[in-house]
């Protein structure tokens, strides 16, 4: 007797094989197997740091304090992280023409690093910094973080990473592109997210309201599971996506 996960994997693979417009919505959980902690749950970033370090008003009033934690979490940690099997399978599926887009909440750049091109970064990314005074942009790799807060070489203004802080709006183009995906995808993979942060969490919900099937990959339940998820594959993203890809190879061959 096939176990429940195996049955769900076959069901999910069939749905993916028949998808006309497959999109993915990813959260911190997809990067856990790359060594980057998630935000919530056991060992999560928000269990060690106060989220106010990413509050835009706190940042502007306490740049040095905020930057100390930002460097620690988003640059020291992230810099060493490499894409894991989950990122690599999504890149393979884009190259095969199977996956049309990824809407990611993540700012770790691992989808780009794995080779995905159509990546909508809903919360911006950590690879670029912008001067809060003259708006000049700098690749994060060229900014010396030994001295914090980092200042603009041109006008000595305060530099800020290009990812979205609490209290900031979502980048307009990311918002519009994500809206297109939630109106056009007939299948949405929802990978490694609690679905607790808005407006990002609206994306899979809108897709489901538009009739899309939701395939959720997460060892735990999330805010999507009960009312929006069609098939819940309970497991780690790297393992589940590797298994799905194996099954899809057999379906294509039949
Ligand atoms: N594979 C898949 N999912 C996993 C794995 C794994 N190996 N490990 C953990 N998870 C799941 C957890 O069960 C949890 O549901 O990943 C999810 C991580 O949830 P969060 O830490 O809340 O991350 P996320 O949903 O991306 O947070 C959204 O919150 O703080 C803000 O801007 C930040 O983008 C972030 C947003």
Coordinates of C-alpha atoms and ligand atoms in Angstrom, one line a residue:
X1 CA 0.0 0.0 0.0
X2 CA 1.5 3.3 -1.2
X3 CA 1.8 5.7 1.8
X4 CA -0.1 9.0 1.7
X5 CA 2.9 11.1 0.7
X6 CA 3.6 8.9 -2.2
X7 CA 0.0 9.0 -3.4
X8 CA 0.0 12.8 -3.0
X9 CA 3.3 13.1 -4.9
X10 CA 1.7 11.2 -7.9
X11 CA -1.4 13.4 -7.7
X12 CA 0.7 16.6 -7.6
X13 CA 2.9 15.4 -10.4
X14 CA -0.1 14.8 -12.6
X15 CA -1.5 18.3 -11.9
X16 CA 2.0 19.8 -12.7
X17 CA 2.3 17.8 -15.9
X18 CA -1.1 19.1 -17.1
X19 CA -0.5 22.7 -16.0
X20 CA -0.9 25.4 -18.7
X21 CA 0.7 28.1 -16.6
X22 CA 2.7 26.8 -13.6
X23 CA 4.0 29.5 -11.1
X24 CA 5.7 29.1 -7.8
X25 CA 5.4 31.2 -4.6
X26 CA 8.4 30.7 -2.2
X27 CA 9.2 31.7 1.3
X28 CA 12.2 31.3 3.7
X29 CA 11.6 27.5 4.1
X30 CA 13.0 26.8 0.6
X31 CA 16.3 28.2 1.7
X32 CA 16.5 26.4 5.1
X33 CA 18.4 23.5 3.4
X34 CA 20.9 26.1 2.2
X35 CA 21.7 26.9 5.9
X36 CA 19.6 30.1 6.1
X37 CA 17.2 30.0 9.1
X38 CA 13.5 30.7 8.5
X39 CA 11.9 33.7 10.3
X40 CA 9.3 31.9 12.4
X41 CA 9.1 28.6 14.1
X42 CA 12.0 26.8 15.9
X43 CA 15.3 28.6 15.6
X44 CA 13.7 31.3 13.4
X45 CA 15.4 34.7 13.0
X46 CA 12.5 36.4 14.8
X47 CA 13.1 34.2 17.8
X48 CA 16.7 35.7 18.1
X49 CA 16.2 39.2 16.8
X50 CA 13.5 41.8 17.4
X51 CA 11.7 42.4 14.0
X52 CA 12.0 46.1 14.8
X53 CA 15.5 46.0 13.4
X54 CA 13.7 45.9 10.0
X55 CA 11.2 48.6 10.8
X56 CA 11.8 51.5 8.5
X57 CA 11.3 54.1 11.2
X58 CA 13.6 52.3 13.7
X59 CA 16.2 52.1 10.9
X60 CA 16.1 55.8 10.2
X61 CA 16.2 56.7 13.9
X62 CA 18.8 54.1 14.9
X63 CA 20.8 53.3 11.8
X64 CA 23.9 51.9 13.6
X65 CA 21.9 49.6 15.9
X66 CA 19.7 48.4 12.9
X67 CA 22.7 47.9 10.6
X68 CA 24.5 45.8 13.3
X69 CA 21.8 43.2 13.1
X70 CA 21.2 43.6 9.3
X71 CA 24.8 42.8 8.6
X72 CA 24.8 39.9 11.0
X73 CA 21.7 38.2 9.6
X74 CA 21.4 39.3 6.0
X75 CA 25.0 39.6 4.9
X76 CA 27.2 37.4 7.1
X77 CA 24.7 34.5 6.9
X78 CA 23.4 34.9 3.4
X79 CA 26.9 35.5 1.8
X80 CA 27.9 31.8 2.3
X81 CA 24.6 30.2 1.3
X82 CA 24.3 28.3 -2.0
X83 CA 21.2 27.2 -3.8
X84 CA 19.9 23.7 -2.7
X85 CA 18.2 21.0 -4.7
X86 CA 14.8 22.8 -4.4
X87 CA 16.2 25.9 -6.1
X88 CA 17.9 23.8 -8.7
X89 CA 14.8 21.8 -9.7
X90 CA 12.8 25.1 -10.1
X91 CA 15.6 26.4 -12.4
X92 CA 15.5 23.1 -14.4
X93 CA 11.7 23.4 -14.7
X94 CA 12.0 27.0 -16.0
X95 CA 14.7 25.9 -18.5
X96 CA 12.4 23.0 -19.6
X97 CA 9.6 25.5 -20.1
X98 CA 7.5 23.9 -17.4
X99 CA 7.7 26.7 -14.8
X100 CA 6.7 30.2 -16.0
X101 CA 7.6 32.3 -13.0
X102 CA 8.6 32.4 -9.3
X103 CA 7.2 35.0 -6.9
X104 CA 9.5 35.0 -4.0
X105 CA 9.3 36.6 -0.6
X106 CA 13.0 35.8 -0.1
X107 CA 15.8 38.4 -0.4
X108 CA 18.6 35.8 -0.4
X109 CA 19.0 35.9 -4.2
X110 CA 19.2 32.0 -4.3
X111 CA 16.7 31.7 -7.1
X112 CA 18.8 33.9 -9.4
X113 CA 21.9 32.0 -8.2
X114 CA 20.3 28.7 -9.2
X115 CA 19.7 30.1 -12.7
X116 CA 16.0 31.2 -12.7
X117 CA 15.4 34.2 -14.8
X118 CA 11.7 35.1 -14.3
X119 CA 11.9 35.8 -10.5
X120 CA 9.6 38.4 -9.0
X121 CA 11.2 39.6 -5.8
X122 CA 8.2 40.8 -3.8
X123 CA 10.3 42.0 -0.9
X124 CA 13.2 43.3 -3.0
X125 CA 16.7 41.8 -2.7
X126 CA 19.8 42.1 -0.6
X127 CA 22.2 42.4 -3.5
X128 CA 21.9 46.1 -4.1
X129 CA 22.0 49.1 -1.7
X130 CA 20.6 52.6 -2.2
X131 CA 21.6 55.9 -0.7
X132 CA 18.7 57.3 1.3
X133 CA 19.9 60.8 0.4
X134 CA 20.9 60.9 -3.3
X135 CA 19.3 57.5 -4.4
X136 CA 22.7 56.3 -5.9
X137 CA 22.7 52.5 -6.1
X138 CA 25.7 50.2 -5.2
X139 CA 26.2 46.4 -5.5
X140 CA 26.1 45.2 -1.9
X141 CA 29.4 43.2 -2.6
X142 CA 31.2 46.6 -3.2
X143 CA 30.0 48.1 0.1
X144 CA 32.4 47.8 3.0
X145 CA 30.4 46.7 6.1
X146 CA 33.4 46.8 8.5
X147 CA 32.2 50.4 9.3
X148 CA 28.5 50.7 10.0
X149 CA 26.3 52.3 9.2
X150 CA 27.7 52.3 5.6
X151 CA 27.7 55.7 3.9
X152 CA 27.3 56.8 0.3
X153 CA 30.8 57.4 -1.3
X154 CA 29.2 60.2 -3.3
X155 CA 27.2 62.3 -0.8
X156 CA 27.9 60.5 2.6
X157 CA 24.2 59.7 2.9
X158 CA 23.0 56.6 4.8
X159 CA 23.0 53.4 2.7
X160 CA 20.0 51.1 2.9
X161 CA 19.6 47.5 1.5
X162 CA 17.2 47.3 -1.4
X163 CA 14.9 44.9 0.4
X164 CA 11.6 46.0 1.9
X165 CA 11.5 46.9 5.6
X166 CA 8.3 46.7 7.7
X167 CA 6.4 49.9 7.1
X168 CA 7.6 50.2 3.4
X169 CA 5.5 49.6 0.3
X170 CA 6.0 46.7 -2.1
X171 CA 7.9 47.6 -5.3
X172 CA 5.3 48.6 -7.9
X173 CA 6.6 46.3 -10.7
X174 CA 6.8 43.3 -8.4
X175 CA 3.2 44.0 -7.2
X176 CA 1.9 44.2 -10.8
X177 CA 3.8 41.1 -12.0
X178 CA 2.7 39.1 -9.0
X179 CA -0.9 40.2 -9.7
X180 CA -0.6 39.0 -13.3
X181 CA 0.6 35.6 -12.0
X182 CA -2.2 35.2 -9.5
X183 CA -4.7 36.0 -12.3
X184 CA -3.1 33.7 -14.9
X185 CA -1.6 30.7 -13.2
X186 CA -3.7 27.5 -13.2
X187 CA -1.3 25.8 -10.8
X188 CA 0.7 27.5 -8.0
X189 CA 3.4 25.7 -6.1
X190 CA 3.5 27.3 -2.6
X191 CA 6.9 26.3 -1.0
X192 CA 8.2 27.0 2.5
X193 CA 6.0 29.8 3.8
X194 CA 3.8 30.3 6.8
X195 CA 1.6 32.6 4.7
X196 CA 1.4 35.0 7.6
X197 CA 2.8 38.2 6.0
X198 CA 0.6 40.5 3.8
X199 CA 0.2 41.6 1.1
X200 CA 2.5 38.7 -0.1
X201 CA 0.1 36.0 1.3
X202 CA -2.7 37.3 -0.9
X203 CA -1.0 36.1 -4.1
X204 CA -1.7 32.3 -3.7
X205 CA -5.1 33.1 -2.2
X206 CA -6.1 35.2 -5.2
X207 CA -4.8 32.5 -7.5
X208 CA -6.9 29.9 -5.7
X209 CA -10.0 32.2 -5.9
X210 CA -9.3 32.4 -9.6
X211 CA -9.5 28.6 -9.8
X212 CA -5.8 27.7 -9.6
X213 CA -4.8 24.4 -7.9
X214 CA -2.4 25.0 -5.0
X215 CA 0.3 22.4 -4.4
X216 CA 1.9 23.2 -1.0
X217 CA 5.4 21.9 0.0
X218 CA 6.0 22.4 3.7
X219 CA 6.7 20.0 6.6
X220 CA 4.1 21.9 8.6
X221 CA 0.6 23.3 7.9
X222 CA 0.5 27.0 7.0
X223 CA -2.2 29.7 6.7
X224 CA -3.0 28.3 3.3
X225 CA -3.3 24.6 4.1
X226 CA -6.9 24.3 5.4
X227 CA -8.8 26.6 3.0
X228 CA -6.6 27.0 -0.1
X229 CA -4.3 24.0 -0.6
X230 CA -5.3 21.3 -3.1
X231 CA -2.4 18.9 -2.4
X232 CA -0.2 19.3 0.7
X233 CA 3.2 17.5 0.3
X234 CA 4.4 17.3 3.9
X235 CA 8.2 17.4 3.7
X236 CA 11.4 19.3 3.0
X237 CA 11.4 21.3 -0.3
X238 CA 14.7 19.8 -1.6
X239 CA 13.5 16.2 -1.1
X240 CA 9.9 16.7 -2.3
X241 CA 10.9 18.6 -5.5
X242 CA 13.6 16.0 -6.3
X243 CA 10.9 13.3 -6.0
X244 CA 8.4 15.2 -8.0
X245 CA 10.9 15.7 -10.8
X246 CA 11.6 12.0 -10.9
X247 CA 7.9 11.2 -11.2
X248 CA 7.4 13.8 -13.9
X249 CA 10.1 12.1 -16.0
X250 CA 8.1 8.9 -16.0
X251 CA 4.8 10.8 -16.9
X252 CA 6.5 12.5 -19.9
X253 CA 7.9 9.1 -21.1
X254 CA 4.4 7.4 -21.1
Ligands
LIG1 N1 11.2 22.9 3.2 C1 10.1 23.5 3.1 N2 9.5 24.3 4.0 C2 10.2 24.5 5.2 C3 11.4 23.9 5.4 C4 12.0 23.0 4.4 N3 13.2 22.4 4.5 N4 11.9 24.2 6.7 C5 10.9 25.0 7.2 N5 9.9 25.2 6.3 C6 8.7 26.0 6.4 C7 8.2 26.2 7.8 O1 7.3 25.1 8.2 C8 7.4 27.5 7.7 O2 6.1 27.3 7.3 O3 9.0 27.3 5.9 C9 8.1 28.2 6.5 C10 8.9 29.4 6.9 O4 8.0 30.4 7.4 P1 8.5 31.9 7.8 O5 9.8 31.8 8.6 O6 7.4 32.6 8.3 O7 9.0 32.5 6.4 P2 8.1 33.3 5.3 O8 6.7 32.7 5.3 O9 8.9 33.3 4.1 O10 8.0 34.8 6.0 C11 7.4 35.7 5.1 O11 8.1 37.4 6.8 O12 9.6 38.4 8.1 C12 9.0 38.5 6.9 O13 9.9 39.6 5.0 C13 10.0 38.4 5.8 O14 9.7 37.4 3.6 C14 9.5 37.2 5.0 C15 8.1 37.1 5.4

